[in-house]
PDB file of C-alpha atoms in Angstrom:
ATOM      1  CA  UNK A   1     -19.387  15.102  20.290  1.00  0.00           C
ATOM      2  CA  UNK A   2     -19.939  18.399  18.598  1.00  0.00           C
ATOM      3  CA  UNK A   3     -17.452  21.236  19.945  1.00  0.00           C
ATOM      4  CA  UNK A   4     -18.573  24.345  21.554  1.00  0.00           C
ATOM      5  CA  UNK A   5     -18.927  26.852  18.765  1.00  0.00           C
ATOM      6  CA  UNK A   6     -16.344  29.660  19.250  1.00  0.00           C
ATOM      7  CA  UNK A   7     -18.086  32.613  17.926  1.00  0.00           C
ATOM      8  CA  UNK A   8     -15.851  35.253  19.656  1.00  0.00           C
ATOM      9  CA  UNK A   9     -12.225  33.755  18.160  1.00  0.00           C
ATOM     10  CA  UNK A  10     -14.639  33.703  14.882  1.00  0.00           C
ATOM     11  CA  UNK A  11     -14.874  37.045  15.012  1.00  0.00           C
ATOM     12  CA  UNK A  12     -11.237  38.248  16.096  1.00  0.00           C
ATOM     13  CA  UNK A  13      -9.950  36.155  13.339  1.00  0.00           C
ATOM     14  CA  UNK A  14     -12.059  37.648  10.392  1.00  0.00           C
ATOM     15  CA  UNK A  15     -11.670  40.890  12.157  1.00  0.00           C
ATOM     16  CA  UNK A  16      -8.450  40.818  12.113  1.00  0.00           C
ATOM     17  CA  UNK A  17      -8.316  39.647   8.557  1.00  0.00           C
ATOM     18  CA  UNK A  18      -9.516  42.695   7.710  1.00  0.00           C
ATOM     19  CA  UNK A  19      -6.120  44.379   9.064  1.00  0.00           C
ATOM     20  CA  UNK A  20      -3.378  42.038   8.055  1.00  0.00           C
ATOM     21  CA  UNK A  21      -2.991  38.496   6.373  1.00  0.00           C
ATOM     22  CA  UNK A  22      -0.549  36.028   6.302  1.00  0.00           C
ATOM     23  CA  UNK A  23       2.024  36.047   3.575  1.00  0.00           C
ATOM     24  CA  UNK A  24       0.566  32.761   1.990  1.00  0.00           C
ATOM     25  CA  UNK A  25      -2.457  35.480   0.675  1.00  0.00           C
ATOM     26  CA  UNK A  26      -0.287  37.529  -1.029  1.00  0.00           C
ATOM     27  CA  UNK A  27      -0.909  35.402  -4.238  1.00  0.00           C
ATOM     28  CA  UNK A  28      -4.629  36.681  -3.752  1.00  0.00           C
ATOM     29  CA  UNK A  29      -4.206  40.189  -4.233  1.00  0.00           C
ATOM     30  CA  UNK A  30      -5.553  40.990  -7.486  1.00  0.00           C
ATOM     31  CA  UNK A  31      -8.943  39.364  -5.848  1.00  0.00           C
ATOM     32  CA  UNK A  32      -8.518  41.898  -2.066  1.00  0.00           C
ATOM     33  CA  UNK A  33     -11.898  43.098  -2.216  1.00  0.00           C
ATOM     34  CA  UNK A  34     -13.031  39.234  -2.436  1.00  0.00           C
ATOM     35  CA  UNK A  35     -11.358  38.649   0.572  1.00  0.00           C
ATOM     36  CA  UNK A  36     -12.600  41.891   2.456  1.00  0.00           C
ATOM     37  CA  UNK A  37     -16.465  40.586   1.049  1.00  0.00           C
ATOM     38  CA  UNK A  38     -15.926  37.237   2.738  1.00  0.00           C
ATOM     39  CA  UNK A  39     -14.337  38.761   5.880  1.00  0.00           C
ATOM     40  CA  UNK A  40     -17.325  41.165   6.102  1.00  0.00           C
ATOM     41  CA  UNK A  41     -20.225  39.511   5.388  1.00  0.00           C
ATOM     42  CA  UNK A  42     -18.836  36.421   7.560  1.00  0.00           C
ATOM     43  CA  UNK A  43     -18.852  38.969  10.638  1.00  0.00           C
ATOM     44  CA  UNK A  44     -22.889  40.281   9.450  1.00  0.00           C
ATOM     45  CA  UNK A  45     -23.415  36.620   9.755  1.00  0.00           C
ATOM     46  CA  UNK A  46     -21.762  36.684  13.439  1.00  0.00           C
ATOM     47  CA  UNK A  47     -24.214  39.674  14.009  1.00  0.00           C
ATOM     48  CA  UNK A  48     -21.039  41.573  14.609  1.00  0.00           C
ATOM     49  CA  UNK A  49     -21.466  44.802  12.350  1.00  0.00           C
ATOM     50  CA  UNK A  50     -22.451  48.114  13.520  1.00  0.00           C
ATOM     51  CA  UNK A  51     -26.464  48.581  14.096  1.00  0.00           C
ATOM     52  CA  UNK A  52     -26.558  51.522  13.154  1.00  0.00           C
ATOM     53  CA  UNK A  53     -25.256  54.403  11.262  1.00  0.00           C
ATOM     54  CA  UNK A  54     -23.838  56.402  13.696  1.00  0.00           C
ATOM     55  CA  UNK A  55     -22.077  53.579  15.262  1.00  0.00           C
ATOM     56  CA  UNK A  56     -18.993  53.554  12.686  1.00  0.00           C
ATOM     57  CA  UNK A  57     -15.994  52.713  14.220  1.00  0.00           C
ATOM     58  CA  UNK A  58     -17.065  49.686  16.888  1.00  0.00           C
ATOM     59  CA  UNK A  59     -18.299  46.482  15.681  1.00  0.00           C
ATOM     60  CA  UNK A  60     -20.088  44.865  17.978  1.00  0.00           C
ATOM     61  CA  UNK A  61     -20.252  44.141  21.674  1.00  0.00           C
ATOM     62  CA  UNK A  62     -17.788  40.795  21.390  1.00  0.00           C
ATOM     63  CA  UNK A  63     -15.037  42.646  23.256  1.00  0.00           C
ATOM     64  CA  UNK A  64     -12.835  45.894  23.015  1.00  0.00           C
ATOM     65  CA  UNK A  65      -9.826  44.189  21.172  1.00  0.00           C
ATOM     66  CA  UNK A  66     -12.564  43.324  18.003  1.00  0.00           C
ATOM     67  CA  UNK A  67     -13.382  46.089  16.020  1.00  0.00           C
ATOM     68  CA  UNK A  68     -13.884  47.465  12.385  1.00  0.00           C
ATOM     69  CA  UNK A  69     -13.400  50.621  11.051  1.00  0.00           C
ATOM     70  CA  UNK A  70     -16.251  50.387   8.955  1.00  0.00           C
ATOM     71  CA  UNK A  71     -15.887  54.048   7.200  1.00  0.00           C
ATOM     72  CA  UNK A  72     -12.161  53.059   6.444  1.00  0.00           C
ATOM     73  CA  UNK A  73     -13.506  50.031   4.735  1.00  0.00           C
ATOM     74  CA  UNK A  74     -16.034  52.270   2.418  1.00  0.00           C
ATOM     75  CA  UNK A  75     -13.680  54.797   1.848  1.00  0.00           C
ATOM     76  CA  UNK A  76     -11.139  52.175   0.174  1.00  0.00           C
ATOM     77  CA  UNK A  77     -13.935  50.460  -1.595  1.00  0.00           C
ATOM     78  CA  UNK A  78     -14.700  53.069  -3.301  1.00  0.00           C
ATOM     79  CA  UNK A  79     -11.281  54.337  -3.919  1.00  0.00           C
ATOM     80  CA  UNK A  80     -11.026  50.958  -5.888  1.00  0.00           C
ATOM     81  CA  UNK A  81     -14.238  52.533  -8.505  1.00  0.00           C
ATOM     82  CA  UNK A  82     -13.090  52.416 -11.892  1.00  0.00           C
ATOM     83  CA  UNK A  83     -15.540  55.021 -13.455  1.00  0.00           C
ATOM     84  CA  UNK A  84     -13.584  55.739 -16.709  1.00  0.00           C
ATOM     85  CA  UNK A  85     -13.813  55.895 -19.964  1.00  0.00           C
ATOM     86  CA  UNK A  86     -12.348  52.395 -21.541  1.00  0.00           C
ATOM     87  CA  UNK A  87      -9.367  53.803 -24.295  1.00  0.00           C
ATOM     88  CA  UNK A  88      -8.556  51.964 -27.267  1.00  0.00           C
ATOM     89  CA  UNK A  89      -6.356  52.548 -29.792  1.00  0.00           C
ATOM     90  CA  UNK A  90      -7.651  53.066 -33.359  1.00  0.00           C
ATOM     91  CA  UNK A  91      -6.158  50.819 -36.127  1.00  0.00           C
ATOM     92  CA  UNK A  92      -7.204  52.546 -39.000  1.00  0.00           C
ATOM     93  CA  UNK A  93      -5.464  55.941 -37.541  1.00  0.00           C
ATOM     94  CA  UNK A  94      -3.547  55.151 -34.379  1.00  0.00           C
ATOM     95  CA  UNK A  95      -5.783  57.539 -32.471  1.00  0.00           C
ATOM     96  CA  UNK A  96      -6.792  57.176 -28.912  1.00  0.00           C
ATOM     97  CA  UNK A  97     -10.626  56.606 -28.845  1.00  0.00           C
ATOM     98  CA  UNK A  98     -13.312  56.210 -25.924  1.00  0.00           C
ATOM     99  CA  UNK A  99     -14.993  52.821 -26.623  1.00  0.00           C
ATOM    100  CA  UNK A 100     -17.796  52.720 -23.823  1.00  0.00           C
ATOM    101  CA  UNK A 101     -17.898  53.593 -20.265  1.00  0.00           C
ATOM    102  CA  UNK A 102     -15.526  51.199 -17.675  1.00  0.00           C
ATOM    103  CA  UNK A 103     -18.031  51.475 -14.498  1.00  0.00           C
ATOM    104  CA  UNK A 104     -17.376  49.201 -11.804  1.00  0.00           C
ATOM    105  CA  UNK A 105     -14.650  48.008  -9.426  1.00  0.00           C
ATOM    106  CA  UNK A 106     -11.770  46.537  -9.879  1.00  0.00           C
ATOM    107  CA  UNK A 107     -10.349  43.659  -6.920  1.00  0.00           C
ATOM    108  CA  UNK A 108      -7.328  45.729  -5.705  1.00  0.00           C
ATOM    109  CA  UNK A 109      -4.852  48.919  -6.331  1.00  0.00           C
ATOM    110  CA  UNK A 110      -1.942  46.493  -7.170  1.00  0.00           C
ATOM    111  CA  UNK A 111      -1.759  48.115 -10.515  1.00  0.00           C
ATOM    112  CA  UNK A 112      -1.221  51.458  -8.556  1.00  0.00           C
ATOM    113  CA  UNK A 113      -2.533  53.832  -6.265  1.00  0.00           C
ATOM    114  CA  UNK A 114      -6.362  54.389  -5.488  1.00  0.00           C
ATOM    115  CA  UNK A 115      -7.071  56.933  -8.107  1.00  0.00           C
ATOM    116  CA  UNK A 116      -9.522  60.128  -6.724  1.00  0.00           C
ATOM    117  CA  UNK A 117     -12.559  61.738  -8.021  1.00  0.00           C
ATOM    118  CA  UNK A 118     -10.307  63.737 -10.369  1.00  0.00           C
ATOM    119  CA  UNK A 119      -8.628  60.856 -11.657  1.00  0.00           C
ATOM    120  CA  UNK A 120     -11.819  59.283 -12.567  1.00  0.00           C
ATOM    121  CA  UNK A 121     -13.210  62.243 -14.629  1.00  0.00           C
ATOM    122  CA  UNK A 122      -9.856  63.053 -16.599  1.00  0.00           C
ATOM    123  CA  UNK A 123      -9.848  61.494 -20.150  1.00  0.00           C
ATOM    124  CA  UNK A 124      -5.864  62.109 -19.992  1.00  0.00           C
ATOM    125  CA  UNK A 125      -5.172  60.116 -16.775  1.00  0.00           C
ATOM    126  CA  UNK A 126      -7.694  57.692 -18.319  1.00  0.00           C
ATOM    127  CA  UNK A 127      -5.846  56.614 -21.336  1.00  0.00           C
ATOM    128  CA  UNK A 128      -2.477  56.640 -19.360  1.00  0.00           C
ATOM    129  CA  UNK A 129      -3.749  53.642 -16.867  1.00  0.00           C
ATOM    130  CA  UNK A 130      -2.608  50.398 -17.182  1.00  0.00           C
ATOM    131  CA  UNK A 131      -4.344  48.341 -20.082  1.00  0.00           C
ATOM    132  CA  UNK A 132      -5.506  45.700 -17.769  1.00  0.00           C
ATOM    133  CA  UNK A 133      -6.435  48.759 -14.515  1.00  0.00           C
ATOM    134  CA  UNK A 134     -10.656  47.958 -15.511  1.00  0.00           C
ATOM    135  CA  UNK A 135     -13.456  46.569 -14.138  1.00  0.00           C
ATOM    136  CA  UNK A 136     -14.572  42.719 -13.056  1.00  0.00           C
ATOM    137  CA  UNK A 137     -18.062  42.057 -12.716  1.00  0.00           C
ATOM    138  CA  UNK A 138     -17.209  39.963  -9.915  1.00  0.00           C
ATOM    139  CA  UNK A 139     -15.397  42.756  -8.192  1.00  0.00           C
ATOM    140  CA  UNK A 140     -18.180  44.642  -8.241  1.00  0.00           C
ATOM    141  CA  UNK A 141     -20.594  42.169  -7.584  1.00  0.00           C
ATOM    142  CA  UNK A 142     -18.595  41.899  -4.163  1.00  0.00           C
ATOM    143  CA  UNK A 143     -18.359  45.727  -3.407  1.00  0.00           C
ATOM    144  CA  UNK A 144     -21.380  45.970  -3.828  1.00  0.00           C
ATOM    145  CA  UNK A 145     -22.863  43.404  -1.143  1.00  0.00           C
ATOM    146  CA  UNK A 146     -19.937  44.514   0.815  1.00  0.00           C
ATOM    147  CA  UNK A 147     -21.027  48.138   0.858  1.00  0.00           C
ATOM    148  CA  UNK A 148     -24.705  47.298   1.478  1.00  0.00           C
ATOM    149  CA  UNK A 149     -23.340  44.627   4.403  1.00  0.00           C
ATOM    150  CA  UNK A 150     -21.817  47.875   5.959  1.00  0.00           C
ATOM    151  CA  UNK A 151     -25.009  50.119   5.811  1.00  0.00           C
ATOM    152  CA  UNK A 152     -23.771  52.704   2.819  1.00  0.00           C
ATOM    153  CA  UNK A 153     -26.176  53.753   1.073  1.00  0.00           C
ATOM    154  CA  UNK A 154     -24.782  53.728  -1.842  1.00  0.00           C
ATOM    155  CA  UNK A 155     -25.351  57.602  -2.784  1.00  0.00           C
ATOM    156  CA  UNK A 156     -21.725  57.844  -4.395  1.00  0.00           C
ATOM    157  CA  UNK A 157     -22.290  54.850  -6.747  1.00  0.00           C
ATOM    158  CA  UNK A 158     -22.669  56.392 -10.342  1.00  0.00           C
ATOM    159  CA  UNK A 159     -25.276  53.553 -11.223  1.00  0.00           C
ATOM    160  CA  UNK A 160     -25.351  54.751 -15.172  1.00  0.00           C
ATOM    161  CA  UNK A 161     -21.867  54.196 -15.644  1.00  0.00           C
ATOM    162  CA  UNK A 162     -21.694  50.597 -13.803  1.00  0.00           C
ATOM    163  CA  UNK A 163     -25.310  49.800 -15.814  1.00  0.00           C
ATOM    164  CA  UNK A 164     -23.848  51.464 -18.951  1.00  0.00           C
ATOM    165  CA  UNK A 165     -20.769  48.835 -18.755  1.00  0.00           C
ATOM    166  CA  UNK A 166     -22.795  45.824 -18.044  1.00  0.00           C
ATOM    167  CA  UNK A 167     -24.920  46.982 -21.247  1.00  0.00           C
ATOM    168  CA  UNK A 168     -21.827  46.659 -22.871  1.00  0.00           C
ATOM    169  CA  UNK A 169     -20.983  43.270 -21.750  1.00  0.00           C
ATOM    170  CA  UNK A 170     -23.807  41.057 -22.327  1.00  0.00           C
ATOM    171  CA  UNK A 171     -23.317  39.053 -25.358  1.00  0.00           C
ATOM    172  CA  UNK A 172     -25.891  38.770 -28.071  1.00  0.00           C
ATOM    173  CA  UNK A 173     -26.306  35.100 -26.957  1.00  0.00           C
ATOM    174  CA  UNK A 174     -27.372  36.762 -23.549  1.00  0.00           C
ATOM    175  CA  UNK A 175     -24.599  35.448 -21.302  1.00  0.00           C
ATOM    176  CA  UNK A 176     -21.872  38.099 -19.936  1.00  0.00           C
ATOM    177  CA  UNK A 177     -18.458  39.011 -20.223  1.00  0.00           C
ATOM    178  CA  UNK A 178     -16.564  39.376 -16.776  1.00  0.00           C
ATOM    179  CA  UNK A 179     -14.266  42.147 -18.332  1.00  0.00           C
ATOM    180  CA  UNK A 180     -14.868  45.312 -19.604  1.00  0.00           C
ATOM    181  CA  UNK A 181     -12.000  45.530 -21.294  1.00  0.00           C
ATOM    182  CA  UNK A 182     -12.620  42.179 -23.840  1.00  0.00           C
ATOM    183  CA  UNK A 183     -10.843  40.140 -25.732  1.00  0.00           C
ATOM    184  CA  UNK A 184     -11.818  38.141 -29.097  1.00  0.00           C
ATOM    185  CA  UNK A 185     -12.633  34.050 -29.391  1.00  0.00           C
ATOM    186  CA  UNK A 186      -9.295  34.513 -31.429  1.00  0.00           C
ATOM    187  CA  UNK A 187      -7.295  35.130 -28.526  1.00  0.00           C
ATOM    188  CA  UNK A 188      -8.264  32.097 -26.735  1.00  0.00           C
ATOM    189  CA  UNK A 189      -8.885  28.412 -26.605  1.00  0.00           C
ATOM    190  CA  UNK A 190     -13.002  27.611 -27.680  1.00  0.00           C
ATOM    191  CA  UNK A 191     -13.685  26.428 -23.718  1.00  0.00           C
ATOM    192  CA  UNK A 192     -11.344  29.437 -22.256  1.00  0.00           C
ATOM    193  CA  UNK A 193     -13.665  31.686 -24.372  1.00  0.00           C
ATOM    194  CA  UNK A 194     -17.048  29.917 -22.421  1.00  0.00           C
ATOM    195  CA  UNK A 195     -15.261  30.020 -19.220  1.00  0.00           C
ATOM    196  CA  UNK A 196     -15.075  34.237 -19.468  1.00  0.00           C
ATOM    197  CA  UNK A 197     -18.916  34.130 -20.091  1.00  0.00           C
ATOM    198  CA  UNK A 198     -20.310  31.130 -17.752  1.00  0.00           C
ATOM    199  CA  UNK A 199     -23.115  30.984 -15.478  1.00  0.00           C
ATOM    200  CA  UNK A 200     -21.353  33.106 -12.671  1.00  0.00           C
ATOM    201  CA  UNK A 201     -20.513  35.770 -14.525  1.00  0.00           C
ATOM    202  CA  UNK A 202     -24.529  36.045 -15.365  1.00  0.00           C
ATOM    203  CA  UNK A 203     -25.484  35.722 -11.429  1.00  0.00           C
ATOM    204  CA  UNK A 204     -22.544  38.302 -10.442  1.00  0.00           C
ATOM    205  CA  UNK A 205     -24.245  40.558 -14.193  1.00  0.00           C
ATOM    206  CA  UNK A 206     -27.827  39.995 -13.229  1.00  0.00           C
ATOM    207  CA  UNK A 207     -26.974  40.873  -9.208  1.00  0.00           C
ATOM    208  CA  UNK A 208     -25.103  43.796  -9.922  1.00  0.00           C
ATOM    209  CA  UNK A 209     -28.255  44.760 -12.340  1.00  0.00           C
ATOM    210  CA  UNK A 210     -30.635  43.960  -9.462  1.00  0.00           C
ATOM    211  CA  UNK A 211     -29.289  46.013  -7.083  1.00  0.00           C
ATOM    212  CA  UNK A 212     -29.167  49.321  -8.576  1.00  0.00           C
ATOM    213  CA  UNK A 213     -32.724  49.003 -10.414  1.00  0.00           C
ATOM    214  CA  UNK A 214     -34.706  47.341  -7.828  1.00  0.00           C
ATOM    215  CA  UNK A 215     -35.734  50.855  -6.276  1.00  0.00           C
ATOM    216  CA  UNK A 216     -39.490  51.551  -7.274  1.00  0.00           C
ATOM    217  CA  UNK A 217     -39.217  54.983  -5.848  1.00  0.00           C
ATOM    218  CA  UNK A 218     -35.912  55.546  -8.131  1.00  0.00           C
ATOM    219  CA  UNK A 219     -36.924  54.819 -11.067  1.00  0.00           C
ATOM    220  CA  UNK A 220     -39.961  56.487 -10.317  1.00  0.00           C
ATOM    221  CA  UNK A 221     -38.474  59.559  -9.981  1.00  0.00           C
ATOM    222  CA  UNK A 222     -36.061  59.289 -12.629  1.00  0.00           C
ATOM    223  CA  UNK A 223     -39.453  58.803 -15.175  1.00  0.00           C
ATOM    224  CA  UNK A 224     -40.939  62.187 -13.319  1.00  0.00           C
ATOM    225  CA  UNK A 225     -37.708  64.382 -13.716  1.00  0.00           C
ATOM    226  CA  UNK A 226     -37.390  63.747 -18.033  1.00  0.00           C
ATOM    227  CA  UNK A 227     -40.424  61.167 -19.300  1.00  0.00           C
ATOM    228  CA  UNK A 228     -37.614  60.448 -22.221  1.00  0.00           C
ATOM    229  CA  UNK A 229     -34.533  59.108 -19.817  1.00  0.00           C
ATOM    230  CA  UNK A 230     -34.065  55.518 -19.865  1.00  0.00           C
ATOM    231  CA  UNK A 231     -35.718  53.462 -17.302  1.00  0.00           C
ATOM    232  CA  UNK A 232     -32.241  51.817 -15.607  1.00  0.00           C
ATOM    233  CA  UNK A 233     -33.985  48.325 -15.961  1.00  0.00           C
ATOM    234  CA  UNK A 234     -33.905  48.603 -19.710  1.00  0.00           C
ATOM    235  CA  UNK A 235     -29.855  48.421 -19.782  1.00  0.00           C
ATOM    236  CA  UNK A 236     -29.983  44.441 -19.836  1.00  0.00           C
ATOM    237  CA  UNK A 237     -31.894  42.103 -22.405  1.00  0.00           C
ATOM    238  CA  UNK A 238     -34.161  40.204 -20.128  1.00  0.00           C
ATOM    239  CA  UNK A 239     -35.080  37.881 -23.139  1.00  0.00           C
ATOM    240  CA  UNK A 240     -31.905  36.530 -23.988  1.00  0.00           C
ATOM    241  CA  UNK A 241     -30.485  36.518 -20.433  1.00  0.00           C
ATOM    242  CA  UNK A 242     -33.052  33.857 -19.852  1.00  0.00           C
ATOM    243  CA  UNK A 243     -33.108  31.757 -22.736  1.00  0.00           C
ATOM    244  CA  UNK A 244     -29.724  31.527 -22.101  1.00  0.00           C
ATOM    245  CA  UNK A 245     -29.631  30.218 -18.440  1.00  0.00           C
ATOM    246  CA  UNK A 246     -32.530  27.872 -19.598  1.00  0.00           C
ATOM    247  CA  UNK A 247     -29.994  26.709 -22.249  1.00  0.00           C
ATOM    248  CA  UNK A 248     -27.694  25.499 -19.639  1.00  0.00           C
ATOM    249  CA  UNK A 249     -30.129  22.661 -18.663  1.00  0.00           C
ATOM    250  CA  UNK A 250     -28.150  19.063 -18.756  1.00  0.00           C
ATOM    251  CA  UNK A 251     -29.590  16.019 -19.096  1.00  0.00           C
ATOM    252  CA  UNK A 252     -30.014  15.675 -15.501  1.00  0.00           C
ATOM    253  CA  UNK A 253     -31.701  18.643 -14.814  1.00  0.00           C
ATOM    254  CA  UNK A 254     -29.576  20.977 -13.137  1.00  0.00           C
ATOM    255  CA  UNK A 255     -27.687  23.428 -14.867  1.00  0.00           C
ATOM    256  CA  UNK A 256     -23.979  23.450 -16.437  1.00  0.00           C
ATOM    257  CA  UNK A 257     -21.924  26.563 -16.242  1.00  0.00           C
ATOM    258  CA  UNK A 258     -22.581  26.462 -19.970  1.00  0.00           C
ATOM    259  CA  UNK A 259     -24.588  25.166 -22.584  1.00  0.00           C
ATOM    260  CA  UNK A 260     -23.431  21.222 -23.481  1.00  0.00           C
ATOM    261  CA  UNK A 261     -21.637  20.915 -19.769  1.00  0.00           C
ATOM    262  CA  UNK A 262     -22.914  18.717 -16.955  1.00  0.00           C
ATOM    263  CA  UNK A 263     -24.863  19.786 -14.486  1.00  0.00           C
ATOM    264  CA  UNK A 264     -23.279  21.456 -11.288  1.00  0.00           C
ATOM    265  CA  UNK A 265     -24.300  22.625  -7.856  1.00  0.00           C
ATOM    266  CA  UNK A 266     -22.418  25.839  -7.899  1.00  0.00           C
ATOM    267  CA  UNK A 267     -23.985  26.724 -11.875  1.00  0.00           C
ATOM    268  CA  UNK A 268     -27.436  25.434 -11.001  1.00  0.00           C
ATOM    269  CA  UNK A 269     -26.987  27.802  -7.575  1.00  0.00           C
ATOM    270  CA  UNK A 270     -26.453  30.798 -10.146  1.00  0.00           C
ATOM    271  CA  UNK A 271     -28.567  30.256 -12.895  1.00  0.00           C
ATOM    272  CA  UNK A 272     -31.892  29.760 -10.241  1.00  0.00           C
ATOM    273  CA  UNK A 273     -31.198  32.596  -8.408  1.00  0.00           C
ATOM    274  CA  UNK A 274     -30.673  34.904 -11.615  1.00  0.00           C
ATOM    275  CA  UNK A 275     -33.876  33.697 -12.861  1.00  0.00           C
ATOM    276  CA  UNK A 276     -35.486  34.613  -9.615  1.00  0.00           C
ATOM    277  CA  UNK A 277     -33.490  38.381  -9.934  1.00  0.00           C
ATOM    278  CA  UNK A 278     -35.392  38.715 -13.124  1.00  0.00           C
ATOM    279  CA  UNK A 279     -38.290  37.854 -11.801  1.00  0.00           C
TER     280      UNK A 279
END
């Protein structure tokens, strides 16, 4: 016999997720915004989440000891925006240089506190930050959908640095990076290397790409205010994106998480739905 479905203790215990977790998470830190995505989206699932926008503090009706603070959620997500410039050192002079943009989010301020709009426009502050304080495409895959799931409109997102990055990331092969801050095939083992570019890493790339571009009436008015500026779809390779899921095909059919592996639910799952995101 099936058990009654508790939806109510459902949503007190990924509400109060959201406040406080058990010590046993604390291993999961680096990956916080993962679990506040999964907390989140779990309660839009409930149909727990405010209706509206001017309903921002109560979620729901399911009782007055649930609730969200759904403005103290955005705030923090943003805080955790890594729009920098990535700094390298130079070899040849052992001078500081700006390699590319670091747009994105990273999973948690465990490398130090939530930096402010200041922070993220000062070159100084920028090449002081910890070496490995940058961006996951994952991360901000998840805050992303997390800030949608919450109704923001995402007016503070500064879509050409995030789409600049993920320019930056796609290999020539077409697959992705996760990190903006790389390293070489030199550094690591040969299947290590394909792990940091598998199938996920293109759904969470070709998501993240999908989400700020597929506005008609943006990029219509981007083409109207300067007929030279770069349509935002144009930051990805389309081509080689594709060929490179397609690539992925096993014997079987489905899809590996790279070329040469078996197939897998999980990879065929994200190579399908990125082909669908590209239309």
């Amino acid at each position: 016999i099936m058990k009654k479905f508790e939806r109510l203790r459902h949503i007190r215990y990924f509400s109060h997720s959201l406040r406080t977790l058990p010590k046993q998470y604390s291993s999961a830190d680096t990956n916080r915004l993962s679990l506040v995505h999964f907390c989140v989206q779990s309660l839009d699932i409930l149909n727990c989440l405010p209706v509206d926008s001017t309903d921002a503090l109560i979620c729901g009706t399911a009782g007055e000891d649930v609730y969200v603070n759904r403005e103290e959620i955005v705030d923090w997500i943003y805080g955790l925006g890594t729009v920098l410039p990535i700094m390298t050192v130079d070899n040849n002079n052992n001078n500081t240089c700006c390699v590319g943009g670091g747009g994105g989010f990273k999973g948690s301020n465990y490398l130090g506190p939530i930096s402010n709009d200041k922070d993220r426009n000062d070159n100084h502050n920028a090449a002081a930050r910890h070496p490995y304080d940058h961006s996951h495409i994952a991360m901000t895959y998840v805050a992303l959908c997390t800030l949608q799931a919450l109704g923001d409109d995402l007016s503070r997102i500064d879509k050409h640095a995030i789409l600049s990055t993920l320019q930056g990331l796609q290999k020539p092969n077409g697959s992705f990076v996760a990190l903006s801050h790389t390293t070489t095939s030199t550094d690591k083992g040969d299947v290590e290397a394909e792990d940091d570019c598998d199938l996920r890493f293109m759904y969470a790339a070709i998501a993240v790409w999908y989400i700020l571009t597929n506005h008609d009436q943006l990029n219509l008015e981007n083409k109207q205010e300067n007929n030279n500026k770069q349509d935002y779809s144009d930051y990805i390779n389309i081509e080689t994106a594709t060929q490179y899921i397609l690539s992925c095909k096993s014997y079987e059919g489905a899809l590996g998480l790279t070329p040469g592996r078996e197939g897998h639910g999980g990879s065929t799952f994200c190579g399908i739905a990125s082909l669908y995101l590209l239309g």
